[in-house]
mmCIF file of C-alpha atoms in Angstrom:
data_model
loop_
_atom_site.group_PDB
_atom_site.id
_atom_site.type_symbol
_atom_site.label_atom_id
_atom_site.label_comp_id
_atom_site.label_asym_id
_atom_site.label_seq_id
_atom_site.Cartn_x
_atom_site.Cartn_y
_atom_site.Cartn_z
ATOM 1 C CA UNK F 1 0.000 0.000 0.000
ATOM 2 C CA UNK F 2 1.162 3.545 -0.369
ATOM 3 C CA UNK F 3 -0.128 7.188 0.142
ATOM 4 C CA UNK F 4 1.734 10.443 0.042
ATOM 5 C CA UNK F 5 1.921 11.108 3.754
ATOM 6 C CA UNK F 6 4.773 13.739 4.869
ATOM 7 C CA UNK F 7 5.456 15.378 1.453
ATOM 8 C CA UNK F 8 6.666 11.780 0.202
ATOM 9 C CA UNK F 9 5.077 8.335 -1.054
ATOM 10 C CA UNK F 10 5.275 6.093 1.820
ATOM 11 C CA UNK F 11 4.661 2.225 1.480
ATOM 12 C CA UNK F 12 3.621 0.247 3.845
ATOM 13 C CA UNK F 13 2.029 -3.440 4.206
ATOM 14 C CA UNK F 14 -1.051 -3.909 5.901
ATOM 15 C CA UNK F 15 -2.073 -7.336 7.381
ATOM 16 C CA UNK F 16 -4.439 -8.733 9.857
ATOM 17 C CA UNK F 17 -7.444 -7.000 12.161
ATOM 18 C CA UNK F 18 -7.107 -6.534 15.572
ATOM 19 C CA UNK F 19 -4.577 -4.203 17.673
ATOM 20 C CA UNK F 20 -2.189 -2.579 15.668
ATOM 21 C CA UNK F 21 1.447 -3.591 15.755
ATOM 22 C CA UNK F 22 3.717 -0.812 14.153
ATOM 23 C CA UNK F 23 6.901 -3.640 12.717
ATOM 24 C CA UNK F 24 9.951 -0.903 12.205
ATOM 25 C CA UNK F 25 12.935 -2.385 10.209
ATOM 26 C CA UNK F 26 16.455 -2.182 10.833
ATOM 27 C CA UNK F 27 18.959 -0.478 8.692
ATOM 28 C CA UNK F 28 20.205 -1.038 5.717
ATOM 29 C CA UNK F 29 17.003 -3.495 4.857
ATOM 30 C CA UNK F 30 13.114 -1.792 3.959
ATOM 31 C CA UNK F 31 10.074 -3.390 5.332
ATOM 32 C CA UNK F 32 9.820 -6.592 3.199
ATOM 33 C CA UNK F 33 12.148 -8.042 5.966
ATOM 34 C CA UNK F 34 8.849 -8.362 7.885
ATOM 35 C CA UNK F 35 7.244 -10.944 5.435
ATOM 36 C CA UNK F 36 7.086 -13.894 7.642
ATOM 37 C CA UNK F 37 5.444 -12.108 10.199
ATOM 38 C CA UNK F 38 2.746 -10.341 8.347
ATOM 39 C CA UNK F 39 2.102 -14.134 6.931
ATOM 40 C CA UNK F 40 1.886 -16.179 10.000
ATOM 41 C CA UNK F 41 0.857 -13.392 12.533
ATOM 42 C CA UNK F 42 -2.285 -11.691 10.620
ATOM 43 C CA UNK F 43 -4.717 -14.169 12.643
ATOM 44 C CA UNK F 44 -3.429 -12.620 15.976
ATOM 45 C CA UNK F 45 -3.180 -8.979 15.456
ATOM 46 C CA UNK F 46 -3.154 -6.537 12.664
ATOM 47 C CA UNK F 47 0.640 -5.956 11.651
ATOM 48 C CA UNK F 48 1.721 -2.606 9.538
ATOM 49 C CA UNK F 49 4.996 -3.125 8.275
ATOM 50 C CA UNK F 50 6.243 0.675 6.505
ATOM 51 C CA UNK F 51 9.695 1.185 4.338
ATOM 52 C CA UNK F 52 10.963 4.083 6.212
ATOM 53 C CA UNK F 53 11.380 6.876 4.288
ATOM 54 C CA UNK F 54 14.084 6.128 1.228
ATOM 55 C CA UNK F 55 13.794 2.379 2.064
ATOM 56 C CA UNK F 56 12.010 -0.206 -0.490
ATOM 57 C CA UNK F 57 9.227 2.091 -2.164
ATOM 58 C CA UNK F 58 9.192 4.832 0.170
ATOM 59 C CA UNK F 59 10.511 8.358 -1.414
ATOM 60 C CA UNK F 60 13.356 10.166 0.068
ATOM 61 C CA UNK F 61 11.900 13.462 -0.183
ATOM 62 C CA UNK F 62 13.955 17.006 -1.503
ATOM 63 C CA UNK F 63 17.207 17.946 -0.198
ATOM 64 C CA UNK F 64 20.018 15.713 0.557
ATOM 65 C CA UNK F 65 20.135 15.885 4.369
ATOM 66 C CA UNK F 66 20.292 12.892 6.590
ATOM 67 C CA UNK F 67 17.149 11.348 7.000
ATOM 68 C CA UNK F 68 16.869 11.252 11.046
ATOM 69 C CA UNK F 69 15.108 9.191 13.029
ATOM 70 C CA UNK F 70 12.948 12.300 14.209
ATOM 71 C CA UNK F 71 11.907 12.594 10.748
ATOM 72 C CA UNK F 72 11.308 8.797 10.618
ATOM 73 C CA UNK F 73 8.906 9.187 13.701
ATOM 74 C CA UNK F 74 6.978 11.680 11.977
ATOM 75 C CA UNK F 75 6.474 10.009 8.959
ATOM 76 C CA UNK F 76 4.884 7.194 11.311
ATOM 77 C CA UNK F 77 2.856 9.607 13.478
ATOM 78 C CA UNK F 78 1.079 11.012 9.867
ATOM 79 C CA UNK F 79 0.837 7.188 8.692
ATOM 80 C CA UNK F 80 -0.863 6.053 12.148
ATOM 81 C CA UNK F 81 -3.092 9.339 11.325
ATOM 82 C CA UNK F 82 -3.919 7.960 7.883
ATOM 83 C CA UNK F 83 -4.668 4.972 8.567
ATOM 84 C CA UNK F 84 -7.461 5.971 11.397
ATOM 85 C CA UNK F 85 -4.619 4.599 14.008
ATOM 86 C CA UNK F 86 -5.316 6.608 17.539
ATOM 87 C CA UNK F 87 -2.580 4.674 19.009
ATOM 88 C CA UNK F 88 0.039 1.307 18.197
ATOM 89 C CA UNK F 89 2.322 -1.034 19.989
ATOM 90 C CA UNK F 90 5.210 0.014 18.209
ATOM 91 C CA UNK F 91 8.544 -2.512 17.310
ATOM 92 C CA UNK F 92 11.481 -1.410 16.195
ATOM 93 C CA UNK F 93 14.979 -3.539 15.561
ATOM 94 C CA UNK F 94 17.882 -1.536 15.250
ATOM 95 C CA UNK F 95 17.444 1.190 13.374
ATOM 96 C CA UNK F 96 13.841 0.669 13.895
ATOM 97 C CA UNK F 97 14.620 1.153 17.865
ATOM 98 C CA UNK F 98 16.013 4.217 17.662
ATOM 99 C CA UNK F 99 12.630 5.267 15.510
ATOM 100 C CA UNK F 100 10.442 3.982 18.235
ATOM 101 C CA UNK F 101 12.790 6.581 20.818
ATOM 102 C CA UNK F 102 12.376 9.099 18.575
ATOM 103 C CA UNK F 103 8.090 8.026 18.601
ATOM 104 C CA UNK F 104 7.981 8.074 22.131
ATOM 105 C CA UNK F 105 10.221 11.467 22.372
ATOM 106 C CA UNK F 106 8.185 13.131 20.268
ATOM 107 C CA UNK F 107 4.658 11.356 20.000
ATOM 108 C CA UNK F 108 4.326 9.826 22.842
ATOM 109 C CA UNK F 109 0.286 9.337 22.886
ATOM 110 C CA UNK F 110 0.445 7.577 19.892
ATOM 111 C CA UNK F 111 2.656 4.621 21.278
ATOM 112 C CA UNK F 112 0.665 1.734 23.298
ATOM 113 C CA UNK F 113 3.208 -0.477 23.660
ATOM 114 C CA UNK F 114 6.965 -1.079 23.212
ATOM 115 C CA UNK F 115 9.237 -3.775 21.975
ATOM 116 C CA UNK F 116 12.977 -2.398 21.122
ATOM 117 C CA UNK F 117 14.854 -5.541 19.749
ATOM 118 C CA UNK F 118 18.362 -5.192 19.175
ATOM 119 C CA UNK F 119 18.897 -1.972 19.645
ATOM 120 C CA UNK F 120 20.470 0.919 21.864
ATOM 121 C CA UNK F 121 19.683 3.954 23.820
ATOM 122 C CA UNK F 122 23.070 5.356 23.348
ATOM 123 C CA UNK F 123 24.146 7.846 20.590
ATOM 124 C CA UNK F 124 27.123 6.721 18.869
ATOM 125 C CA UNK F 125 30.610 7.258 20.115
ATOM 126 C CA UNK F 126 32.768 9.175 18.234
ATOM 127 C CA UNK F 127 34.456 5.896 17.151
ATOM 128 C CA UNK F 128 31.073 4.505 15.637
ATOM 129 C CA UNK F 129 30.428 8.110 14.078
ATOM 130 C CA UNK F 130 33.858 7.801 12.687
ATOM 131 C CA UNK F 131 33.205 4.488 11.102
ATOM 132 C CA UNK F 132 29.991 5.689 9.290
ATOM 133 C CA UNK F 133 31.326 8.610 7.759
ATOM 134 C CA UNK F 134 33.964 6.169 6.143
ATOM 135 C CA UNK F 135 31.050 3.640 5.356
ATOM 136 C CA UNK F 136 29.369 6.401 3.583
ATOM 137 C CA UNK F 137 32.308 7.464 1.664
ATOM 138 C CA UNK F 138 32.452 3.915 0.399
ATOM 139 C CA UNK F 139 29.334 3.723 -0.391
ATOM 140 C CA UNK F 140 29.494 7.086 -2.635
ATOM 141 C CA UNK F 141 32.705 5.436 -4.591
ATOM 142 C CA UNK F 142 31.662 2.124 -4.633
ATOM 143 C CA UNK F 143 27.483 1.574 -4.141
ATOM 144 C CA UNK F 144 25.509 0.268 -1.739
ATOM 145 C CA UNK F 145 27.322 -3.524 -1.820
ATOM 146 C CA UNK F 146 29.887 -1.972 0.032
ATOM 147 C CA UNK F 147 27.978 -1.422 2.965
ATOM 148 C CA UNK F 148 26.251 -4.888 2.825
ATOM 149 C CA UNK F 149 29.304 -6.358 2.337
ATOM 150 C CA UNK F 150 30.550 -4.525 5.554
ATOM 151 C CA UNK F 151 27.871 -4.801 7.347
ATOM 152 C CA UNK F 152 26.199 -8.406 6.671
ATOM 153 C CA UNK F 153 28.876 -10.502 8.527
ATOM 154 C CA UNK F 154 28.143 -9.072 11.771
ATOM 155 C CA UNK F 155 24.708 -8.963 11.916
ATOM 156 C CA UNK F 156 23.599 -12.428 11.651
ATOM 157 C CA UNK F 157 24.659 -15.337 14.056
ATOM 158 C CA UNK F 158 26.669 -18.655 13.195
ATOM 159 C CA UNK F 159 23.971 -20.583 14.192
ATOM 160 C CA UNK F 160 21.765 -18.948 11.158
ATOM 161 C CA UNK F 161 24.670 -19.468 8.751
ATOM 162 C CA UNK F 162 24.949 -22.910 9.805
ATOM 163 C CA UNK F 163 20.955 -24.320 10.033
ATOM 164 C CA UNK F 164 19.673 -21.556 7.906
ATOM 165 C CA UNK F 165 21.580 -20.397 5.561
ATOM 166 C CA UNK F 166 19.235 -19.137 3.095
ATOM 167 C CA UNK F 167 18.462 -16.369 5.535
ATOM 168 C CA UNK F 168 21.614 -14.656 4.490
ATOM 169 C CA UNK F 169 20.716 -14.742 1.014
ATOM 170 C CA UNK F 170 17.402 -12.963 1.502
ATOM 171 C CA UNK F 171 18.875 -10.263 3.450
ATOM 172 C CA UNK F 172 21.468 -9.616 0.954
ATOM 173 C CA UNK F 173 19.013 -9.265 -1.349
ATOM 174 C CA UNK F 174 16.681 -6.882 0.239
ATOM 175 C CA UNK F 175 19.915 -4.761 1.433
ATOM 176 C CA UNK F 176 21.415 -4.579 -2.171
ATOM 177 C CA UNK F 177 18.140 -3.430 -3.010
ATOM 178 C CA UNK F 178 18.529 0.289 -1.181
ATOM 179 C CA UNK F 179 19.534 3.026 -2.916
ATOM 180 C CA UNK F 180 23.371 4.242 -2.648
ATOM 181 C CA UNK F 181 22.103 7.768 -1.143
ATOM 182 C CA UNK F 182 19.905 6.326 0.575
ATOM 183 C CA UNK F 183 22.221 4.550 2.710
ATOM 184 C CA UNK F 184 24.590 7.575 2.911
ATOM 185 C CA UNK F 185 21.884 9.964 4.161
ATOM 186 C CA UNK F 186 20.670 6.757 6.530
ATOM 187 C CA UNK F 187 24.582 6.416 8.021
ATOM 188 C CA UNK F 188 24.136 10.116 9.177
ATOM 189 C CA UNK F 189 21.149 10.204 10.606
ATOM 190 C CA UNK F 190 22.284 7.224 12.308
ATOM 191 C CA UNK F 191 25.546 8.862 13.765
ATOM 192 C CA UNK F 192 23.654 12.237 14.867
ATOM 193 C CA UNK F 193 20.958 10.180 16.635
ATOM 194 C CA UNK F 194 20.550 11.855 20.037
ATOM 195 C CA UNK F 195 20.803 9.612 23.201
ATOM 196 C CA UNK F 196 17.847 8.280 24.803
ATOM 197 C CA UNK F 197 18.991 6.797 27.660
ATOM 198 C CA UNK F 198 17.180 9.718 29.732
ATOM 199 C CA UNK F 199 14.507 9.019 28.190
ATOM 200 C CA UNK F 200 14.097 5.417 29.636
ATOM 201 C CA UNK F 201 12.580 6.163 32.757
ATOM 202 C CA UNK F 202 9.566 8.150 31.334
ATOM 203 C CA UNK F 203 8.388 4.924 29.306
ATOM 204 C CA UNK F 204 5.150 4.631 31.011
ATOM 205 C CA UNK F 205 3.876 1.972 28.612
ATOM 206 C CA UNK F 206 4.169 -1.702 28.450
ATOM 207 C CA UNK F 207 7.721 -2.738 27.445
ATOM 208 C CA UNK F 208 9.644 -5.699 26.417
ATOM 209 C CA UNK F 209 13.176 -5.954 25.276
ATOM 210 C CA UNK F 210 14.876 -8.868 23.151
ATOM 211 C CA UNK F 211 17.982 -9.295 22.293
ATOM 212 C CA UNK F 212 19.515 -12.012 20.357
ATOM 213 C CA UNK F 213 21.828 -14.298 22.247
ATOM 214 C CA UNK F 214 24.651 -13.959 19.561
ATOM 215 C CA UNK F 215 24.513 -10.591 18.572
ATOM 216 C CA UNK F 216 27.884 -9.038 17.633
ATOM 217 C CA UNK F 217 26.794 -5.602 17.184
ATOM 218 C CA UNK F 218 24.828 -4.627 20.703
ATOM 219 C CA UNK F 219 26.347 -6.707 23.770
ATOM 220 C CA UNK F 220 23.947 -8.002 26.075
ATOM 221 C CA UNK F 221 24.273 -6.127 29.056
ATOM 222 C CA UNK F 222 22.992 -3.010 26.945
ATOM 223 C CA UNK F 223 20.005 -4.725 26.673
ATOM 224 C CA UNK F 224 20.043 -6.152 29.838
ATOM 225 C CA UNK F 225 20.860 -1.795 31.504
ATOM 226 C CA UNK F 226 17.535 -0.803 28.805
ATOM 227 C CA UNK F 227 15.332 -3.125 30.223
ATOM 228 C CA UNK F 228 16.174 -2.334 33.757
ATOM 229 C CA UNK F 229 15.997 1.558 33.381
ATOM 230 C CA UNK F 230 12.378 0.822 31.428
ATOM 231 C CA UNK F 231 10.153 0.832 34.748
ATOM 232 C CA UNK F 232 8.034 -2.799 34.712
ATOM 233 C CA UNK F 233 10.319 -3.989 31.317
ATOM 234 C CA UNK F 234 11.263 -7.854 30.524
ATOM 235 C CA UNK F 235 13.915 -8.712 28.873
ATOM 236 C CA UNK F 236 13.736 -11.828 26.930
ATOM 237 C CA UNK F 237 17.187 -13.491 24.929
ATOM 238 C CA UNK F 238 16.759 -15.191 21.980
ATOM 239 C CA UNK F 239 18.930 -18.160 21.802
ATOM 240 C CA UNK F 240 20.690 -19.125 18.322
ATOM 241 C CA UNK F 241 19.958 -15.252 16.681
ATOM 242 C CA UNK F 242 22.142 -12.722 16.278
ATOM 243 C CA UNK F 243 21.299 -9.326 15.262
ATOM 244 C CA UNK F 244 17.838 -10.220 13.599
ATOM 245 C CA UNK F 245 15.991 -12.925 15.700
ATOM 246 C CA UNK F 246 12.584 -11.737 13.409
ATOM 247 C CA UNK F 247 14.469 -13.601 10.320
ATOM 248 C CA UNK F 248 16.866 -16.209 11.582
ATOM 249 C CA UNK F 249 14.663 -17.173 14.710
ATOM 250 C CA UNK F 250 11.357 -16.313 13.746
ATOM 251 C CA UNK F 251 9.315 -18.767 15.685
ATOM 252 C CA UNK F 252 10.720 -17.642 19.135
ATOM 253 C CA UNK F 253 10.314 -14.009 18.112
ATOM 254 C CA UNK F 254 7.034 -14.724 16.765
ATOM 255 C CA UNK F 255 5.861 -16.146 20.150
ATOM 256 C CA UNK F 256 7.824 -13.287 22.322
ATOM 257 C CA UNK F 257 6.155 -10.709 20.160
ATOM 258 C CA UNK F 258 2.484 -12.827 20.674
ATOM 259 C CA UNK F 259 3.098 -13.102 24.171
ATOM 260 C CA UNK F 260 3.436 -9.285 24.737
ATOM 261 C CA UNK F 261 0.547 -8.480 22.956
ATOM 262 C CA UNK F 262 -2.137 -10.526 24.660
ATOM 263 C CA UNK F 263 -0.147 -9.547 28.054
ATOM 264 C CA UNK F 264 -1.117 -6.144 27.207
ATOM 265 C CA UNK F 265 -4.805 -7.165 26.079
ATOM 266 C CA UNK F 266 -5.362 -9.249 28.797
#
């Protein structure tokens, strides 16, 4: 589905009835990475699974500024008015994290719920900011392989490689897909993120936080400090996934992410 929300044409897939589930990718994929949710979760809830703005069929709008996660949370506050939405339980992985933040900065009475997979409250240090401006340069000589390439490795476990492998394939695919500016404007919005670890106190809403028990990108005990600065949060590990339990552990995501909901209906 699409509609010109923002300025831009943002896509989005809609599946399911019920309470609203706002799925928020990670970077560098678009919302196809959701698939296998939409598919076996649209008897449970109702799942809306948007391409951030610049990602899959989503429009990057004028200029060539970064594309922030503020601006991401706005384009989802206008979508959630579109589509009659009052209010969502919003999950983000990743990048998609730092969106919901930015949500629940910003929007907060539009955010029911909270699941942050994967993801930090931190800004970047000035190491990691230092390693995405060189990404991006990269990325400007040499396309938007170069970050998949770079990226890729780390962000799924040895476990998927080894009983899954196809997984890797698929995400290649969807990543290779993204524009080249897209994933330059992405890397610094990325690095000029603010920090929302202040901000993880005032989450009055139910939370839940999963990380994925291999993850080489965001150690444990991150998500272990999130969850225990969110007042009432769980934090639930995801054996055999690394970066992306939605795609190389879907069933135990699936149920984590089923779990939370009726928890919060019931």
């Amino acid at each position: 589905m699409e509609a010109r929300i923002n300025g831009v044409r943002l896509s989005w897939r809609d599946a399911g009835r019920g309470e609203p589930v706002l799925l928020l990718h990670p970077f560098p994929f678009h919302g196809g990475i959701w698939e296998g949710q939409l598919e076996r979760l649209a008897g449970r809830m109702r799942l809306i699974a948007p391409d951030l703005r610049g990602f899959g069929g989503s429009e990057r709008g004028a200029g060539d500024g970064p594309l922030t996660m503020d601006q991401h949370a706005d384009d989802m506050a206008a979508l959630l008015d579109h589509l009659g939405i009052e209010a969502a339980t919003v999950c983000g992985v990743s990048m998609g994290g730092y969106v919901a933040f930015a949500l629940w900065r910003r929007h907060r009475e539009r955010v029911r719920g909270l699941v942050l997979c994967d993801t930090r409250a931190a800004a970047d240090t000035e190491a990691a900011r230092r390693a995405r401006a060189q990404l991006a340069i990269r990325v400007r000589r040499e396309g938007t392989k170069a970050a998949v390439d770079a990226m890729l490795p780390n962000l799924i476990s040895a476990t998927t490689r080894r009983e899954r492998p196809e997984v890797e394939g698929r995400l290649r695919e969807i990543a290779e897909s993204i524009e080249a500016e897209t994933i330059v404007r992405a890397l610094e919005g990325l690095a000029g993120r603010p920090d929302s670890t202040e901000l993880l106190p005032t989450i009055t809403v139910p939370a839940l936080v999963l990380h994925g028990a291999e993850d080489a990108t965001v150690p444990v005990d991150e998500s272990r400090a999130m969850a225990e600065r969110i007042p009432g949060a769980e934090l639930r590990i995801i054996d055999g996934a690394g970066h992306l339990p939605m795609v190389e552990q879907p069933e135990a995501f699936d149920a984590e992410l089923v779990r939370f909901s009726e928890a919060m209906e019931g």
